[in-house]
Amino acid sequence: MNTRVLTGITTTGTPHLGNWAGAIRPAIQASTQPGVDAFFFLADYHALIKCDDPARVARSRLEIAATWLAGGLDTDRATFYRQSDIPEIPELCWLLMCVTGKGLMNRAHAYKASVDQNTAKGVEADDGVTMGLFSYPVLMAADILMFNAHKVPVGRDQVQHIEMTRDIAQRFNHLYGREFFVLPDVVIEEEVATLPGLDGRKMSKSYNNTIPLFEGGARALRAAVSRIVTDSRQPGEAKDADSAHLFTIYRAFASQAESAQLRAQLADGMGWGDAKEALIQRLEQDIAPMRDRYDALISNPGRIEEILQAGAQKARKLAQPAIEALREAVGLRNLTSGPVQAAAGAKKAAKGARFVSFRDDDGSFRFRLLGADGNELLVSGSHADPKAAGALTKRLQQPGVAVVTLDGLAVVASLDGAEVARGAPAADAAAADAQAVQVQDALASLAQ
Ligand code: TRP
């Protein structure tokens, strides 16, 4: 089977150079590789979480779609669609919501950041937090699991969401007794370094330091480049390419030979004005032909609409049978489809406690013990080796091997006298005792 690569872009803004070099260009490049099936989409339901300006969402959908197409995406090969054209995605989202622990969502960085900001401001923790924002990772899981993507290229800020997707997929697979979902892997492309903006920070709309990709044409591009911050060295003075973000941007577009040349010219005293001119020339070489295609597309939205509709049809050919099978699995069946044929073991599994492994932000491997209701009972320490973590879960499941104790109000599970996992502290001693019993029951139920 081909590798399915899937990624989406939230439609709230106008694409800038950083979006192009950091996300769209490498994705288009990946879609041309043999053995790859690419799924690229406009995350327009996600846009509603961040933006309640209909005109902006509408405009952004058009601009981002036109950017993918102008950039050369082959929509016969790749599947290119709008999230909101696939009703199976929100449907799957609901099925996933119903197996996702609220506690898992409480841990999401984006949500926690909102809570922290609110706390700092002295307002209520959930002030301004919508259910859309809170459950955003579940919608993202639905995007990914709908098409059983193997690889999901994203920025660093999204890694946790892919981990959560794996968590949710494992839980669904386990509850309903079959490998319905592939567990996706995150792809962080180290080579496509995040582009710095005019001021050297990451190029981002929120820092107001972007270089437009197509918007405003060649003039706007030139105007932005002229505002790139440099040091105060004069023409004739030697300049260090590596400490100039102007050079970092150049390098993201140029060949190695071209970069080496500019580096040497800077060392030789090229003035910043000339360096900016060189950057503009190099950018234009790539962007000018795309800009023509982009302008033509933007002025013909009907053509883009057609392409997206065709993409939606292609995507739904996969989504429809998949959601059918999932509805069947959870019991949403045609009443005439005969006696209830629960998937073998599904019922038993649904009642079971289980271990779920995950990868921590720091790259280490850990696991959780979840109770039958899906609540987290224990979390393990960190392990560099996933096998070491796996071996511990095996031993914990052997009858009578694990020792469960209380450390204050927290339940601790130990092997050979060493702690391997612990629970969150309970509210009081009675709750702590109850948790210890739950852990013992869970381990006993897992003992073969
Ligand atoms: N949340 C992603 C972002 O802000 C966009 C996105 C939505 C996405 N669904 C996705 C990315 C599924 C990858 C896969 O960047």
XYZ file of C-alpha atoms and ligand atoms in Angstrom:
463
model
C 0.000 0.000 0.000
C 1.168 3.511 -0.717
C 2.063 5.841 2.120
C -0.699 8.282 2.802
C 0.556 11.746 3.591
C -2.065 14.164 4.862
C -1.999 17.773 5.954
C -4.350 20.723 6.214
C -4.082 24.475 6.472
C -6.490 26.529 8.535
C -8.187 29.092 6.303
C -7.917 32.279 8.294
C -5.166 34.208 6.530
C -3.402 35.112 3.336
C -0.450 32.847 2.514
C 2.958 34.402 3.099
C 6.454 33.330 2.178
C 6.796 31.299 5.385
C 3.650 29.282 4.647
C 4.963 28.585 1.183
C 8.518 27.538 2.074
C 7.606 25.834 5.359
C 4.449 23.954 4.463
C 3.009 24.170 0.957
C 6.163 23.789 -1.124
C 7.479 20.731 0.798
C 4.008 19.155 0.744
C 3.694 19.565 -3.017
C 7.187 18.158 -3.338
C 6.244 15.120 -1.197
C 3.137 14.532 -3.312
C 5.290 13.913 -6.380
C 7.271 11.080 -4.758
C 6.582 7.535 -5.924
C 4.603 5.464 -3.444
C 2.926 8.508 -1.893
C -0.784 9.258 -1.854
C -1.204 12.855 -0.784
C -4.282 14.271 0.940
C -4.205 18.047 1.228
C -7.130 20.053 2.450
C -8.395 23.439 3.522
C -9.191 23.198 7.229
C -12.124 25.561 7.029
C -14.055 24.127 9.962
C -10.941 24.789 11.999
C -11.014 28.379 10.766
C -14.298 28.980 12.596
C -12.562 28.258 15.891
C -10.260 31.234 15.469
C -12.219 33.601 13.292
C -15.807 34.850 13.293
C -15.390 37.115 10.284
C -17.204 35.354 7.407
C -15.600 37.515 4.716
C -12.143 36.683 5.951
C -12.801 32.941 6.096
C -14.285 33.027 2.596
C -11.410 35.047 1.173
C -8.790 32.880 2.836
C -10.291 29.673 1.425
C -10.021 31.140 -2.053
C -6.463 32.401 -1.558
C -5.119 29.245 0.026
C -6.745 27.035 -2.612
C -5.302 29.224 -5.375
C -1.872 29.045 -3.738
C -1.769 25.233 -3.769
C -2.840 25.203 -7.397
C -0.532 27.993 -8.535
C 2.269 26.208 -6.702
C 1.873 23.274 -9.039
C -0.118 20.729 -7.037
C -1.240 17.981 -9.391
C -4.845 17.481 -8.330
C -5.208 14.395 -10.506
C -2.631 12.689 -8.358
C -3.231 14.234 -4.965
C -6.612 14.409 -3.264
C -7.259 18.101 -2.691
C -10.425 19.142 -0.899
C -12.157 21.359 1.610
C -12.825 19.857 5.024
C -16.333 21.327 5.030
C -17.211 19.490 1.803
C -16.773 16.144 3.561
C -19.726 15.644 5.945
C -18.192 12.370 7.059
C -15.477 14.327 8.894
C -17.732 16.018 11.467
C -19.625 12.755 11.742
C -16.436 10.912 12.587
C -15.516 13.759 14.893
C -18.585 12.991 16.973
C -17.808 9.274 17.170
C -14.323 10.189 18.357
C -15.630 12.772 20.835
C -17.516 9.981 22.514
C -14.356 7.999 23.206
C -12.081 10.947 24.047
C -11.451 11.631 27.709
C -12.097 15.203 28.734
C -8.934 14.895 30.769
C -6.947 14.324 27.585
C -8.276 17.586 26.136
C -7.524 19.431 29.384
C -3.878 18.725 28.680
C -3.855 20.290 25.183
C -1.223 23.058 24.968
C -3.470 25.491 23.077
C -6.232 25.164 25.636
C -3.832 25.322 28.571
C -2.288 28.479 27.129
C -5.720 30.143 27.089
C -6.334 29.075 30.668
C -2.928 30.381 31.755
C -3.563 33.732 30.075
C -6.945 33.996 31.751
C -5.484 33.139 35.131
C -2.769 35.748 34.647
C -5.430 38.328 33.788
C -7.415 37.321 36.848
C -10.517 36.299 34.918
C -12.308 32.964 34.959
C -10.115 30.098 33.712
C -12.329 29.244 30.738
C -13.125 32.820 29.796
C -13.580 33.060 26.033
C -12.848 29.355 25.514
C -15.378 27.822 23.144
C -16.141 24.147 22.806
C -14.631 24.462 19.341
C -11.289 25.500 20.783
C -11.486 22.936 23.554
C -12.254 20.026 21.234
C -10.110 21.209 18.318
C -7.727 18.227 18.657
C -10.637 15.816 18.160
C -11.621 17.491 14.887
C -8.012 17.254 13.826
C -7.993 13.560 14.755
C -11.080 13.093 12.573
C -9.310 14.789 9.636
C -6.425 12.392 9.957
C -8.203 9.154 10.868
C -10.910 9.615 8.234
C -8.322 8.772 5.587
C -6.076 6.577 7.704
C -3.083 8.779 7.038
C 0.315 7.275 7.811
C 2.280 10.500 7.862
C 1.217 13.971 8.896
C 3.670 16.802 8.151
C 3.062 19.678 10.562
C 4.832 22.406 12.461
C 6.227 21.774 15.922
C 3.243 23.349 17.621
C 1.057 20.576 16.233
C 3.009 17.550 17.462
C 0.872 17.101 20.547
C -2.246 16.929 18.380
C -0.839 13.987 16.455
C -0.035 12.251 19.747
C -3.604 12.828 20.837
C -4.832 11.464 17.517
C -2.905 8.267 18.188
C -4.333 8.092 21.669
C -7.898 8.538 20.439
C -7.406 6.027 17.610
C -6.007 3.419 19.983
C -8.906 3.906 22.303
C -11.472 3.535 19.537
C -9.730 0.475 18.099
C -9.583 -1.089 21.519
C -13.176 -0.329 22.486
C -14.648 -1.603 19.273
C -12.318 -4.531 18.979
C -10.668 -4.023 15.612
C -7.915 -1.971 13.951
C -10.278 0.531 12.412
C -7.669 3.251 12.416
C -4.032 3.455 11.437
C -1.929 5.233 14.065
C -0.388 8.220 12.241
C 3.196 9.409 12.581
C 4.097 13.035 12.794
C 6.598 14.376 10.247
C 8.677 17.404 11.183
C 10.860 18.337 8.279
C 14.072 19.600 9.793
C 15.320 20.804 6.434
C 12.508 23.189 5.749
C 13.584 25.348 8.655
C 10.978 27.805 9.808
C 11.478 30.991 7.833
C 12.401 34.084 9.844
C 10.317 37.185 9.285
C 11.374 40.786 8.712
C 12.532 41.170 12.308
C 14.222 37.772 12.587
C 11.515 36.120 14.669
C 9.551 33.273 13.093
C 7.600 34.629 10.135
C 4.040 34.820 11.369
C 0.962 36.907 10.821
C 0.691 37.407 14.566
C 4.122 39.086 14.662
C 3.237 41.295 11.714
C 6.606 40.486 10.141
C 5.606 38.595 7.016
C 6.671 38.843 3.409
C 3.597 38.359 1.229
C 3.730 35.523 -1.262
C 1.394 36.850 -3.959
C -0.711 39.539 -2.346
C 0.150 42.995 -3.638
C 2.297 41.580 -6.429
C 5.990 42.243 -7.052
C 5.739 45.715 -5.498
C 4.570 44.450 -2.147
C 7.260 41.776 -2.148
C 9.919 44.391 -2.837
C 8.527 46.718 -0.178
C 8.588 43.963 2.427
C 12.137 42.845 1.578
C 13.313 46.421 1.891
C 12.080 46.366 5.495
C 14.124 43.293 6.488
C 16.180 44.251 9.527
C 19.943 44.022 9.070
C 22.909 45.116 11.148
C 24.447 48.537 10.576
C 27.498 47.457 8.614
C 28.257 49.697 5.676
C 29.004 48.669 2.083
C 32.602 47.549 1.955
C 32.534 46.047 5.445
C 32.638 42.255 5.720
C 29.298 40.711 6.726
C 28.512 37.368 8.329
C 25.864 35.580 6.282
C 24.951 33.192 9.087
C 23.851 35.918 11.441
C 21.682 37.615 8.808
C 18.112 36.386 8.504
C 18.065 37.947 5.060
C 20.486 35.188 4.136
C 18.356 32.512 5.828
C 15.441 33.545 3.640
C 17.660 33.573 0.557
C 18.932 30.099 1.309
C 15.402 28.708 1.530
C 14.988 29.529 -2.155
C 18.449 29.311 -3.654
C 20.620 26.391 -4.709
C 23.712 25.581 -2.674
C 25.911 27.217 -5.274
C 23.827 30.400 -5.262
C 23.902 30.539 -1.466
C 27.649 30.022 -1.403
C 28.029 32.881 -3.835
C 25.932 35.316 -1.799
C 27.777 34.267 1.348
C 31.092 35.087 -0.313
C 29.789 38.400 -1.628
C 28.630 39.423 1.846
C 31.998 38.472 3.307
C 33.529 40.610 0.575
C 31.594 43.639 1.680
C 28.453 43.587 -0.471
C 26.077 46.266 0.842
C 22.753 45.269 2.412
C 20.915 47.145 -0.312
C 22.542 44.980 -2.979
C 21.911 41.862 -0.914
C 18.232 42.766 -0.705
C 18.185 43.240 -4.459
C 19.739 39.780 -4.883
C 17.076 38.316 -2.600
C 14.277 40.006 -4.546
C 15.668 38.691 -7.839
C 15.922 35.173 -6.458
C 12.429 35.219 -4.974
C 10.944 36.615 -8.167
C 12.559 33.864 -10.184
C 10.412 31.321 -8.296
C 7.398 33.416 -7.512
C 6.751 35.438 -10.671
C 5.527 32.487 -12.775
C 3.381 31.227 -9.918
C 2.003 34.705 -9.356
C 0.690 34.783 -12.900
C -1.103 31.485 -12.379
C -2.361 32.695 -9.009
C -3.813 35.899 -10.411
C -5.515 33.959 -13.191
C -7.027 31.542 -10.681
C -8.191 34.221 -8.263
C -10.051 35.929 -11.044
C -11.705 32.636 -11.972
C -13.077 31.246 -8.698
C -15.449 28.995 -10.638
C -12.478 26.988 -11.845
C -11.163 26.552 -8.289
C -14.621 25.578 -7.096
C -14.768 22.864 -9.765
C -11.403 21.476 -8.755
C -12.412 21.413 -5.094
C -15.723 19.746 -5.857
C -13.932 17.073 -7.826
C -11.525 16.645 -4.931
C -14.405 16.300 -2.485
C -15.917 13.578 -4.648
C -12.656 11.709 -4.682
C -12.260 12.044 -0.924
C -15.828 10.999 -0.208
C -15.365 7.816 -2.233
C -13.093 6.787 0.629
C -14.886 8.545 3.469
C -18.365 7.220 2.796
C -17.610 3.483 3.059
C -15.302 4.166 6.004
C -17.990 5.985 7.964
C -20.502 3.267 7.045
C -18.247 0.666 8.647
C -17.733 2.844 11.705
C -21.444 3.461 12.178
C -21.984 -0.274 11.953
C -19.230 -0.874 14.489
C -20.690 1.434 17.124
C -24.189 0.064 16.655
C -25.765 2.684 14.399
C -27.132 0.080 12.033
C -30.034 -0.438 9.763
C -32.720 -2.063 11.916
C -33.345 -4.742 9.343
C -29.715 -5.739 9.149
C -30.428 -8.749 11.342
C -29.419 -9.781 14.828
C -26.820 -7.734 16.561
C -23.492 -9.165 15.532
C -21.102 -7.531 17.902
C -17.554 -7.742 16.696
C -16.008 -10.636 18.549
C -14.598 -9.491 21.822
C -15.795 -5.945 21.411
C -18.143 -6.151 24.335
C -15.559 -7.598 26.641
C -12.959 -5.121 25.489
C -15.325 -2.254 26.143
C -15.364 -3.171 29.809
C -11.644 -3.545 30.107
C -8.889 -1.505 31.650
C -5.844 -1.098 29.447
C -2.389 0.311 28.930
C -1.887 3.010 26.313
C 1.603 4.019 25.264
C 2.487 7.523 24.139
C 5.416 9.662 23.232
C 6.113 12.649 25.429
C 6.959 16.150 24.180
C 10.601 15.509 24.980
C 10.609 12.416 22.748
C 10.641 9.885 25.584
C 8.250 6.941 25.767
C 5.664 6.551 28.500
C 2.436 4.729 29.117
C -0.801 5.231 30.942
C -3.020 2.746 32.709
C -6.617 3.597 31.888
C -9.572 2.271 33.845
C -12.568 0.610 32.207
C -14.258 4.009 31.950
C -11.259 5.413 30.120
C -10.058 7.487 33.055
C -6.370 7.770 33.594
C -5.275 5.793 36.646
C -1.493 5.862 36.356
C 1.194 7.486 34.227
C 4.627 5.926 33.917
C 8.004 7.580 34.142
C 9.958 8.406 30.977
C 11.889 5.809 29.005
C 14.299 6.366 26.184
C 13.490 2.951 24.772
C 9.890 2.108 23.830
C 10.644 -1.579 24.408
C 11.647 -0.894 28.005
C 8.318 0.838 28.565
C 6.488 -2.035 26.869
C 8.263 -4.613 29.001
C 7.117 -2.825 32.159
C 3.471 -2.928 31.083
C 3.857 -6.675 30.494
C 5.262 -7.212 33.956
C 2.631 -5.046 35.580
C 0.050 -7.386 34.075
C 1.544 -10.510 35.589
C -0.539 -11.677 38.527
C 0.839 -10.582 41.872
C 3.975 -8.877 40.531
C 3.052 -5.203 40.841
C 2.862 -3.608 44.271
C 0.286 -0.852 44.639
C 0.794 1.631 47.470
C -0.128 5.181 48.402
C 2.397 7.981 48.512
C 0.421 10.628 50.312
C -2.707 10.968 48.176
C -1.173 9.496 45.022
C -1.327 5.861 43.985
C 2.046 4.366 43.120
C 2.696 1.095 41.271
C 6.106 -0.481 41.826
C 8.041 -3.432 40.479
C 10.874 -4.906 42.530
C 10.647 -2.019 44.954
C 11.057 0.679 42.282
C 8.254 3.014 41.297
C 7.212 2.622 37.655
C 4.008 4.640 37.464
C 1.860 6.884 39.597
C -1.569 8.477 39.587
C -2.578 12.093 40.007
C -3.010 12.978 43.704
C -6.563 12.382 44.930
C -8.635 15.050 46.664
C -8.640 13.287 50.038
C -7.635 10.060 51.741
C -10.896 8.273 50.972
C -10.603 9.123 47.281
C -6.985 7.982 47.326
C -8.003 4.618 48.814
C -10.693 4.267 46.177
C -8.149 4.989 43.452
C -5.767 2.402 44.803
C -8.570 -0.162 44.675
C -9.343 0.858 41.092
C -5.719 0.391 40.123
C -5.599 -3.015 41.772
C -8.819 -4.045 40.051
C -7.568 -2.795 36.717
C -4.290 -4.704 37.018
C -6.123 -7.816 38.185
C -8.486 -7.609 35.222
C -5.506 -7.462 32.896
C -3.707 -10.418 34.502
C -3.740 -13.424 32.220
N -4.384 22.537 13.130
C -3.503 22.615 11.998
C -2.719 23.937 12.076
O -3.194 24.875 12.670
C -4.269 22.524 10.703
C -4.907 21.203 10.596
C -6.222 20.902 10.791
C -4.248 19.975 10.282
N -6.431 19.560 10.624
C -5.251 18.981 10.323
C -2.923 19.638 10.007
C -4.943 17.639 10.079
C -2.617 18.311 9.764
C -3.613 17.321 9.808
O -1.655 23.999 11.536
